[in-house]
Amino acid sequence: MGHERWFEALISNLRNEHASGVHQPIALVGAAGVGKRTVARIYAKALVCERELDTRIDAAPCGTCDECLAFDRSSFAYVEVDARHFGDQEQDDKRVDERAQVNAVHSLIERDSGLNTAPVRVVVINNAEELVGAAADVALKTLELEISSSLYVFLVNDEMRFSAALRSRCSVFRIGPLSVEGMVGRLLSLCARWGLRSDEVAIRAIARAARGSFGEALSMLGRVAAHGDLTIESLVREPEFGWGPTMMACWRAVLRDRRDEALALFGQVGRDGPMRMKAMQSFLVACQLRRLLGSVPPDGSVSPALDLVSPVDWELILDDWTAWSRRTGLPVDEAMDRMVGLWACLMADMSWGACFVRGMSVLNAERKASSG
């Protein structure tokens, strides 16, 4: 879903492998949750499927032959490992950890494949950017020796950390984030299949919050569904979605100089300090956009939590900013610019309470300076 061009390239690659009997290593590169592992499994199953390739629609595995049935249970033709678990994560000695990783790679390579009835063995290495040093060298030598008997598929989240030597031996397929529209359609279909009543506004908020990762969207869907149907009411019970109205109330208190009330409300935003600080940054940017444009374009969402705030509430908070400006004499745009600049410079590990008090102090100082 959403990766048709990428998938067509993989089908072409599959046809070439069938024709030549040579299995060029593959690197699937993209952020976590975009579907790399899912496609790797489909590709592996399609490669070992016994049915003639030309008789299959889009080269898909038939699902009924002996190899396809074995694949769904436990196939000797398919091996999947996680490079993060090759070494001993508890070891402080880097040399010990690297030796453990090398030994794990050797064990993977030397695994007995005598029971494999498929013409090829597919080895999928997840988080392949964790293969470093000698372990990467061992994997590289293996690629050169087993090109006709094994297909190695590297799933890479961070291409910058992936071994350049390994990457140079691979056919690289890079995948971007899924579109919001494509994800919304798929999530609505899943809700219908599962018998969940769904609100498209809530589903769209989940799709935006997932930032192109379908895996993350499914995780959010599960958390929200625990509260009942997929509605706005269920959605706002989750910390990352429900803070919009609280932030509005917080800023109404700020703009009326009710410091203690504002601080208490800010402490109810999100689940922790970093989320509160990120929420504040998002809110101030959204205020600027709405003041400049009158609204936020559909593809210009700053935060799903703020998308759930009603237009009436947005009008009220912008009116409060205008009233504050009249009282203080400081232009709204200038005040917003200074607040955005202040919160953008703050680090996530700082005390959220101290940051909030500092923000109010700066705002009050500017007001006093303007009045003076």
Tab-separated table of C-alpha atoms in Angstrom:
chain	number	residue	atom	x	y	z
A	1	MET	CA	0.000	0.000	0.000
A	2	GLY	CA	1.411	3.335	-1.061
A	3	HIS	CA	4.624	1.832	-2.458
A	4	GLU	CA	3.499	0.663	-5.880
A	5	ARG	CA	6.601	1.856	-7.739
A	6	TRP	CA	8.890	0.288	-5.165
A	7	PHE	CA	6.941	-2.966	-5.317
A	8	GLU	CA	7.103	-3.075	-9.140
A	9	ALA	CA	10.887	-2.784	-8.916
A	10	LEU	CA	11.003	-5.720	-6.485
A	11	ILE	CA	8.830	-7.847	-8.803
A	12	SER	CA	11.247	-7.102	-11.649
A	13	ASN	CA	14.132	-8.091	-9.384
A	14	LEU	CA	12.330	-11.339	-8.494
A	15	ARG	CA	11.893	-12.219	-12.179
A	16	ASN	CA	15.586	-11.637	-12.800
A	17	GLU	CA	16.518	-13.923	-9.899
A	18	HIS	CA	14.288	-16.696	-11.220
A	19	ALA	CA	15.778	-16.376	-14.700
A	20	SER	CA	19.448	-16.218	-13.681
A	21	GLY	CA	19.576	-18.301	-10.509
A	22	VAL	CA	21.810	-15.587	-9.042
A	23	HIS	CA	20.590	-13.930	-5.840
A	24	GLN	CA	21.934	-10.404	-5.546
A	25	PRO	CA	21.702	-9.230	-1.909
A	26	ILE	CA	18.938	-6.722	-1.226
A	27	ALA	CA	18.874	-3.768	1.157
A	28	LEU	CA	15.430	-2.429	2.054
A	29	VAL	CA	15.976	1.050	3.484
A	30	GLY	CA	13.393	3.130	5.299
A	31	ALA	CA	12.145	4.294	8.686
A	32	ALA	CA	10.833	1.736	11.153
A	33	GLY	CA	7.238	0.724	10.541
A	34	VAL	CA	6.977	1.455	6.809
A	35	GLY	CA	6.685	-2.230	5.884
A	36	LYS	CA	10.224	-3.468	5.136
A	37	ARG	CA	9.915	-6.717	7.103
A	38	THR	CA	6.467	-7.467	5.692
A	39	VAL	CA	7.690	-7.073	2.127
A	40	ALA	CA	10.825	-9.116	2.870
A	41	ARG	CA	8.653	-12.041	3.989
A	42	ILE	CA	6.374	-11.776	0.946
A	43	TYR	CA	9.404	-11.587	-1.345
A	44	ALA	CA	11.026	-14.626	0.289
A	45	LYS	CA	7.837	-16.648	0.006
A	46	ALA	CA	7.437	-15.631	-3.634
A	47	LEU	CA	11.019	-16.716	-4.320
A	48	VAL	CA	10.618	-20.234	-2.889
A	49	CYS	CA	7.083	-20.806	-4.222
A	50	GLU	CA	6.976	-23.925	-6.438
A	51	ARG	CA	4.409	-22.627	-8.920
A	52	GLU	CA	5.711	-21.231	-12.218
A	53	LEU	CA	6.342	-17.524	-11.870
A	54	ASP	CA	4.497	-16.573	-15.062
A	55	THR	CA	1.308	-18.235	-13.832
A	56	ARG	CA	1.120	-16.053	-10.716
A	57	ILE	CA	-0.603	-12.682	-10.552
A	58	ASP	CA	1.993	-9.991	-9.824
A	59	ALA	CA	4.465	-12.821	-9.063
A	60	ALA	CA	2.707	-13.371	-5.726
A	61	PRO	CA	3.268	-16.690	-3.900
A	62	CYS	CA	0.467	-19.171	-4.561
A	63	GLY	CA	-0.018	-20.015	-0.889
A	64	THR	CA	-0.974	-23.627	-1.653
A	65	CYS	CA	2.220	-25.426	-2.728
A	66	ASP	CA	4.363	-27.393	-0.248
A	67	GLU	CA	6.963	-24.624	0.078
A	68	CYS	CA	4.323	-21.916	0.688
A	69	LEU	CA	2.597	-24.059	3.299
A	70	ALA	CA	5.920	-24.863	4.968
A	71	PHE	CA	6.845	-21.176	4.938
A	72	ASP	CA	3.716	-20.289	6.918
A	73	ARG	CA	4.567	-22.890	9.561
A	74	SER	CA	8.348	-23.059	9.921
A	75	SER	CA	10.440	-23.177	6.795
A	76	PHE	CA	14.081	-24.212	6.541
A	77	ALA	CA	14.221	-21.891	3.534
A	78	TYR	CA	13.698	-18.765	5.639
A	79	VAL	CA	15.886	-17.409	8.432
A	80	GLU	CA	15.223	-14.109	10.175
A	81	VAL	CA	17.545	-12.538	12.737
A	82	ASP	CA	17.996	-9.178	14.431
A	83	ALA	CA	21.491	-7.681	14.280
A	84	ARG	CA	20.873	-5.890	17.569
A	85	HIS	CA	20.846	-9.260	19.351
A	86	PHE	CA	24.042	-10.620	17.813
A	87	GLY	CA	26.187	-9.119	20.548
A	88	ASP	CA	25.849	-9.065	24.302
A	89	GLN	CA	24.171	-5.750	25.050
A	90	GLU	CA	25.209	-5.986	28.712
A	91	GLN	CA	28.903	-6.024	27.899
A	92	ASP	CA	30.836	-2.826	28.428
A	93	ASP	CA	33.890	-4.153	26.582
A	94	LYS	CA	33.489	-3.298	22.906
A	95	ARG	CA	35.922	-6.004	21.851
A	96	VAL	CA	33.941	-8.679	23.697
A	97	ASP	CA	30.717	-7.412	22.149
A	98	GLU	CA	32.229	-7.439	18.643
A	99	ARG	CA	33.505	-11.021	19.092
A	100	ALA	CA	30.022	-12.109	20.150
A	101	GLN	CA	28.562	-10.460	17.057
A	102	VAL	CA	31.111	-12.157	14.782
A	103	ASN	CA	30.376	-15.551	16.360
A	104	ALA	CA	26.657	-14.990	15.836
A	105	VAL	CA	27.182	-14.144	12.156
A	106	HIS	CA	29.329	-17.274	11.720
A	107	SER	CA	26.606	-19.383	13.352
A	108	LEU	CA	24.014	-17.900	11.011
A	109	ILE	CA	26.140	-18.614	7.934
A	110	GLU	CA	27.033	-22.155	8.960
A	111	ARG	CA	23.453	-23.116	9.889
A	112	ASP	CA	22.691	-26.583	8.526
A	113	SER	CA	20.514	-26.174	5.439
A	114	GLY	CA	20.495	-29.845	4.504
A	115	LEU	CA	16.773	-30.113	5.326
A	116	ASN	CA	15.912	-27.191	3.054
A	117	THR	CA	13.945	-28.462	0.039
A	118	ALA	CA	13.705	-25.045	-1.658
A	119	PRO	CA	16.311	-24.080	-4.280
A	120	VAL	CA	17.371	-21.052	-2.238
A	121	ARG	CA	17.642	-20.022	1.400
A	122	VAL	CA	16.535	-16.487	2.306
A	123	VAL	CA	18.287	-14.819	5.241
A	124	VAL	CA	16.715	-11.595	6.514
A	125	ILE	CA	18.824	-9.429	8.842
A	126	ASN	CA	16.773	-6.782	10.615
A	127	ASN	CA	18.375	-3.576	11.962
A	128	ALA	CA	21.303	-4.289	9.646
A	129	GLU	CA	22.932	-0.946	10.443
A	130	GLU	CA	24.050	-2.608	13.699
A	131	LEU	CA	26.421	-4.903	11.758
A	132	VAL	CA	29.811	-3.304	12.363
A	133	GLY	CA	33.504	-4.078	12.184
A	134	ALA	CA	34.473	-7.723	11.837
A	135	ALA	CA	30.831	-8.865	11.757
A	136	ALA	CA	30.219	-6.722	8.670
A	137	ASP	CA	33.379	-8.165	7.097
A	138	VAL	CA	32.177	-11.731	7.708
A	139	ALA	CA	28.800	-10.915	6.190
A	140	LEU	CA	30.515	-9.314	3.184
A	141	LYS	CA	32.614	-12.418	2.491
A	142	THR	CA	29.517	-14.570	2.784
A	143	LEU	CA	27.681	-12.532	0.163
A	144	GLU	CA	30.458	-13.245	-2.306
A	145	LEU	CA	30.388	-17.028	-1.633
A	146	GLU	CA	26.667	-17.776	-1.423
A	147	ILE	CA	25.245	-15.710	-4.278
A	148	SER	CA	23.751	-18.812	-5.949
A	149	SER	CA	22.443	-20.619	-2.843
A	150	SER	CA	21.271	-17.879	-0.482
A	151	LEU	CA	19.578	-14.507	-0.758
A	152	TYR	CA	20.530	-12.027	1.959
A	153	VAL	CA	18.029	-9.258	2.693
A	154	PHE	CA	19.196	-6.391	4.914
A	155	LEU	CA	16.482	-4.304	6.589
A	156	VAL	CA	17.999	-0.891	7.278
A	157	ASN	CA	16.433	1.884	9.369
A	158	ASP	CA	19.425	4.246	9.287
A	159	GLU	CA	21.283	4.158	5.975
A	160	MET	CA	24.054	6.449	7.224
A	161	ARG	CA	25.110	3.761	9.734
A	162	PHE	CA	24.834	0.832	7.330
A	163	SER	CA	28.179	-0.586	6.186
A	164	ALA	CA	29.186	1.105	2.928
A	165	ALA	CA	30.889	-2.107	1.762
A	166	LEU	CA	27.727	-4.145	2.324
A	167	ARG	CA	25.564	-1.508	0.667
A	168	SER	CA	27.797	-1.537	-2.425
A	169	ARG	CA	27.047	-5.278	-2.900
A	170	CYS	CA	23.276	-4.853	-2.577
A	171	SER	CA	20.397	-3.857	-4.779
A	172	VAL	CA	19.106	-0.957	-2.694
A	173	PHE	CA	15.410	-0.131	-2.464
A	174	ARG	CA	14.634	3.059	-0.539
A	175	ILE	CA	11.145	3.655	0.734
A	176	GLY	CA	9.624	6.886	1.967
A	177	PRO	CA	6.769	7.406	4.435
A	178	LEU	CA	3.225	6.425	3.516
A	179	SER	CA	0.820	9.189	2.535
A	180	VAL	CA	-1.833	10.258	5.029
A	181	GLU	CA	-4.622	9.597	2.516
A	182	GLY	CA	-3.417	6.085	1.730
A	183	MET	CA	-3.094	5.278	5.406
A	184	VAL	CA	-6.552	6.664	6.254
A	185	GLY	CA	-8.185	4.430	3.640
A	186	ARG	CA	-6.406	1.332	4.918
A	187	LEU	CA	-7.157	2.082	8.589
A	188	LEU	CA	-10.850	2.638	7.825
A	189	SER	CA	-10.935	-0.722	6.031
A	190	LEU	CA	-9.342	-2.441	9.026
A	191	CYS	CA	-11.881	-0.885	11.402
A	192	ALA	CA	-14.721	-2.122	9.196
A	193	ARG	CA	-13.195	-5.613	9.094
A	194	TRP	CA	-12.801	-5.696	12.882
A	195	GLY	CA	-16.318	-4.380	13.485
A	196	LEU	CA	-15.159	-1.125	15.081
A	197	ARG	CA	-17.190	2.043	14.660
A	198	SER	CA	-14.778	4.665	13.347
A	199	ASP	CA	-14.731	8.423	13.015
A	200	GLU	CA	-12.732	9.558	9.990
A	201	VAL	CA	-11.485	12.631	11.880
A	202	ALA	CA	-10.017	10.354	14.565
A	203	ILE	CA	-8.523	7.995	11.971
A	204	ARG	CA	-6.968	10.925	10.124
A	205	ALA	CA	-5.422	12.182	13.373
A	206	ILE	CA	-3.839	8.767	13.920
A	207	ALA	CA	-2.541	8.698	10.338
A	208	ARG	CA	-0.920	12.121	10.752
A	209	ALA	CA	0.587	11.247	14.125
A	210	ALA	CA	2.158	8.091	12.656
A	211	ARG	CA	4.261	10.226	10.275
A	212	GLY	CA	4.197	7.724	7.449
A	213	SER	CA	4.768	4.588	9.565
A	214	PHE	CA	1.936	2.096	9.176
A	215	GLY	CA	3.366	0.024	12.017
A	216	GLU	CA	3.124	3.022	14.331
A	217	ALA	CA	-0.422	3.719	13.099
A	218	LEU	CA	-1.475	0.139	13.951
A	219	SER	CA	0.054	0.503	17.411
A	220	MET	CA	-1.902	3.718	18.024
A	221	LEU	CA	-5.053	2.120	16.623
A	222	GLY	CA	-4.724	-0.699	19.141
A	223	ARG	CA	-4.229	1.666	22.079
A	224	VAL	CA	-7.208	3.811	21.144
A	225	ALA	CA	-9.416	0.780	20.411
A	226	ALA	CA	-8.795	-0.365	24.000
A	227	HIS	CA	-11.088	2.508	25.046
A	228	GLY	CA	-13.868	1.406	22.691
A	229	ASP	CA	-14.657	2.439	19.131
A	230	LEU	CA	-12.357	4.638	17.038
A	231	THR	CA	-13.993	7.962	17.870
A	232	ILE	CA	-12.771	11.361	18.978
A	233	GLU	CA	-13.933	10.536	22.512
A	234	SER	CA	-11.705	7.438	22.599
A	235	LEU	CA	-8.827	9.194	20.889
A	236	VAL	CA	-8.506	12.074	23.340
A	237	ARG	CA	-8.012	9.626	26.214
A	238	GLU	CA	-4.539	8.973	24.847
A	239	PRO	CA	-1.919	11.503	26.108
A	240	GLU	CA	-0.539	12.334	22.670
A	241	PHE	CA	-3.986	13.274	21.338
A	242	GLY	CA	-5.905	14.729	24.254
A	243	TRP	CA	-3.788	17.721	25.250
A	244	GLY	CA	-5.189	20.303	22.810
A	245	PRO	CA	-8.036	21.661	24.976
A	246	THR	CA	-5.805	21.637	28.069
A	247	MET	CA	-3.186	23.684	26.231
A	248	MET	CA	-5.900	26.139	25.173
A	249	ALA	CA	-7.028	26.560	28.792
A	250	CYS	CA	-3.396	26.933	29.868
A	251	TRP	CA	-2.801	29.796	27.437
A	252	ARG	CA	-6.038	31.535	28.352
A	253	ALA	CA	-4.652	31.603	31.907
A	254	VAL	CA	-1.257	32.813	30.620
A	255	LEU	CA	-2.799	35.668	28.660
A	256	ARG	CA	-4.843	36.675	31.708
A	257	ASP	CA	-1.705	36.584	33.903
A	258	ARG	CA	-2.986	33.744	36.084
A	259	ARG	CA	0.406	32.148	36.577
A	260	ASP	CA	-0.363	29.367	39.092
A	261	GLU	CA	-3.410	28.201	37.154
A	262	ALA	CA	-1.441	28.224	33.900
A	263	LEU	CA	1.428	26.207	35.402
A	264	ALA	CA	-0.972	23.614	36.853
A	265	LEU	CA	-2.708	23.215	33.489
A	266	PHE	CA	0.590	22.873	31.643
A	267	GLY	CA	1.487	20.038	34.019
A	268	GLN	CA	-1.560	18.166	32.702
A	269	VAL	CA	-0.440	18.372	29.068
A	270	GLY	CA	0.848	15.050	27.720
A	271	ARG	CA	2.451	12.289	29.770
A	272	ASP	CA	5.893	13.761	30.489
A	273	GLY	CA	8.150	16.809	30.262
A	274	PRO	CA	9.481	16.228	26.722
A	275	MET	CA	5.934	15.773	25.409
A	276	ARG	CA	4.798	18.965	27.158
A	277	MET	CA	7.653	20.958	25.658
A	278	LYS	CA	7.009	19.560	22.192
A	279	ALA	CA	3.304	20.326	22.633
A	280	MET	CA	4.112	23.928	23.548
A	281	GLN	CA	6.292	24.331	20.449
A	282	SER	CA	3.534	22.878	18.265
A	283	PHE	CA	0.880	25.088	19.812
A	284	LEU	CA	2.809	28.310	19.284
A	285	VAL	CA	3.609	27.450	15.660
A	286	ALA	CA	-0.060	26.554	15.067
A	287	CYS	CA	-1.086	29.919	16.554
A	288	GLN	CA	1.226	31.699	14.129
A	289	LEU	CA	-0.092	29.740	11.142
A	290	ARG	CA	-3.720	30.321	12.032
A	291	ARG	CA	-3.126	33.999	12.630
A	292	LEU	CA	-1.343	34.309	9.283
A	293	LEU	CA	-3.571	32.030	7.165
A	294	GLY	CA	-6.809	31.915	9.123
A	295	SER	CA	-6.506	28.107	9.293
A	296	VAL	CA	-3.978	25.319	8.805
A	297	PRO	CA	-4.011	23.642	5.360
A	298	PRO	CA	-4.939	19.917	5.416
A	299	ASP	CA	-1.374	18.924	4.510
A	300	GLY	CA	0.180	21.429	6.909
A	301	SER	CA	-0.826	19.836	10.201
A	302	VAL	CA	1.395	20.836	13.110
A	303	SER	CA	-0.005	18.273	15.548
A	304	PRO	CA	-2.949	15.834	15.419
A	305	ALA	CA	-3.886	16.907	18.952
A	306	LEU	CA	-4.372	20.483	17.730
A	307	ASP	CA	-6.313	19.299	14.674
A	308	LEU	CA	-8.961	18.007	17.099
A	309	VAL	CA	-9.515	21.476	18.632
A	310	SER	CA	-12.671	23.094	17.284
A	311	PRO	CA	-12.473	26.194	15.034
A	312	VAL	CA	-14.457	28.092	17.679
A	313	ASP	CA	-11.780	27.429	20.313
A	314	TRP	CA	-9.089	28.590	17.896
A	315	GLU	CA	-10.989	31.837	17.338
A	316	LEU	CA	-11.278	32.336	21.084
A	317	ILE	CA	-7.569	31.856	21.783
A	318	LEU	CA	-6.584	34.210	18.950
A	319	ASP	CA	-9.056	36.765	20.335
A	320	ASP	CA	-7.350	36.366	23.715
A	321	TRP	CA	-3.987	37.091	22.083
A	322	THR	CA	-5.448	40.226	20.501
A	323	ALA	CA	-6.933	41.404	23.813
A	324	TRP	CA	-3.587	40.760	25.548
A	325	SER	CA	-1.829	42.826	22.885
A	326	ARG	CA	-4.198	45.753	23.413
A	327	ARG	CA	-3.568	45.693	27.154
A	328	THR	CA	0.211	45.429	26.896
A	329	GLY	CA	0.905	47.411	23.733
A	330	LEU	CA	3.123	44.604	22.367
A	331	PRO	CA	2.148	43.392	18.852
A	332	VAL	CA	0.822	39.841	18.789
A	333	ASP	CA	3.154	38.726	15.982
A	334	GLU	CA	6.201	39.998	17.838
A	335	ALA	CA	5.147	38.277	21.064
A	336	MET	CA	4.497	34.985	19.259
A	337	ASP	CA	7.853	35.189	17.479
A	338	ARG	CA	9.647	35.622	20.782
A	339	MET	CA	7.789	32.739	22.406
A	340	VAL	CA	8.472	30.439	19.451
A	341	GLY	CA	12.158	31.401	19.561
A	342	LEU	CA	12.366	30.764	23.311
A	343	TRP	CA	10.708	27.328	23.252
A	344	ALA	CA	12.583	26.225	20.145
A	345	CYS	CA	15.893	26.684	21.983
A	346	LEU	CA	14.921	24.622	25.027
A	347	MET	CA	16.183	21.059	25.363
A	348	ALA	CA	13.895	18.094	26.095
A	349	ASP	CA	15.869	17.122	29.226
A	350	MET	CA	15.284	20.486	30.920
A	351	SER	CA	12.739	20.905	33.710
A	352	TRP	CA	9.384	21.594	32.053
A	353	GLY	CA	8.231	23.616	35.068
A	354	ALA	CA	11.292	25.859	35.026
A	355	CYS	CA	10.952	26.305	31.263
A	356	PHE	CA	7.322	27.339	31.614
A	357	VAL	CA	8.098	29.843	34.374
A	358	ARG	CA	10.922	31.227	32.236
A	359	GLY	CA	8.520	31.633	29.312
A	360	MET	CA	6.017	33.548	31.408
A	361	SER	CA	8.803	35.731	32.805
A	362	VAL	CA	9.983	36.635	29.303
A	363	LEU	CA	6.432	37.418	28.212
A	364	ASN	CA	5.815	39.564	31.285
A	365	ALA	CA	9.188	41.315	30.893
A	366	GLU	CA	8.340	42.242	27.317
A	367	ARG	CA	4.962	43.482	28.465
A	368	LYS	CA	6.509	45.659	31.173
A	369	ALA	CA	9.144	46.984	28.799
A	370	SER	CA	6.452	47.853	26.286
A	371	SER	CA	4.299	49.551	28.914
A	372	GLY	CA	7.287	51.496	30.187
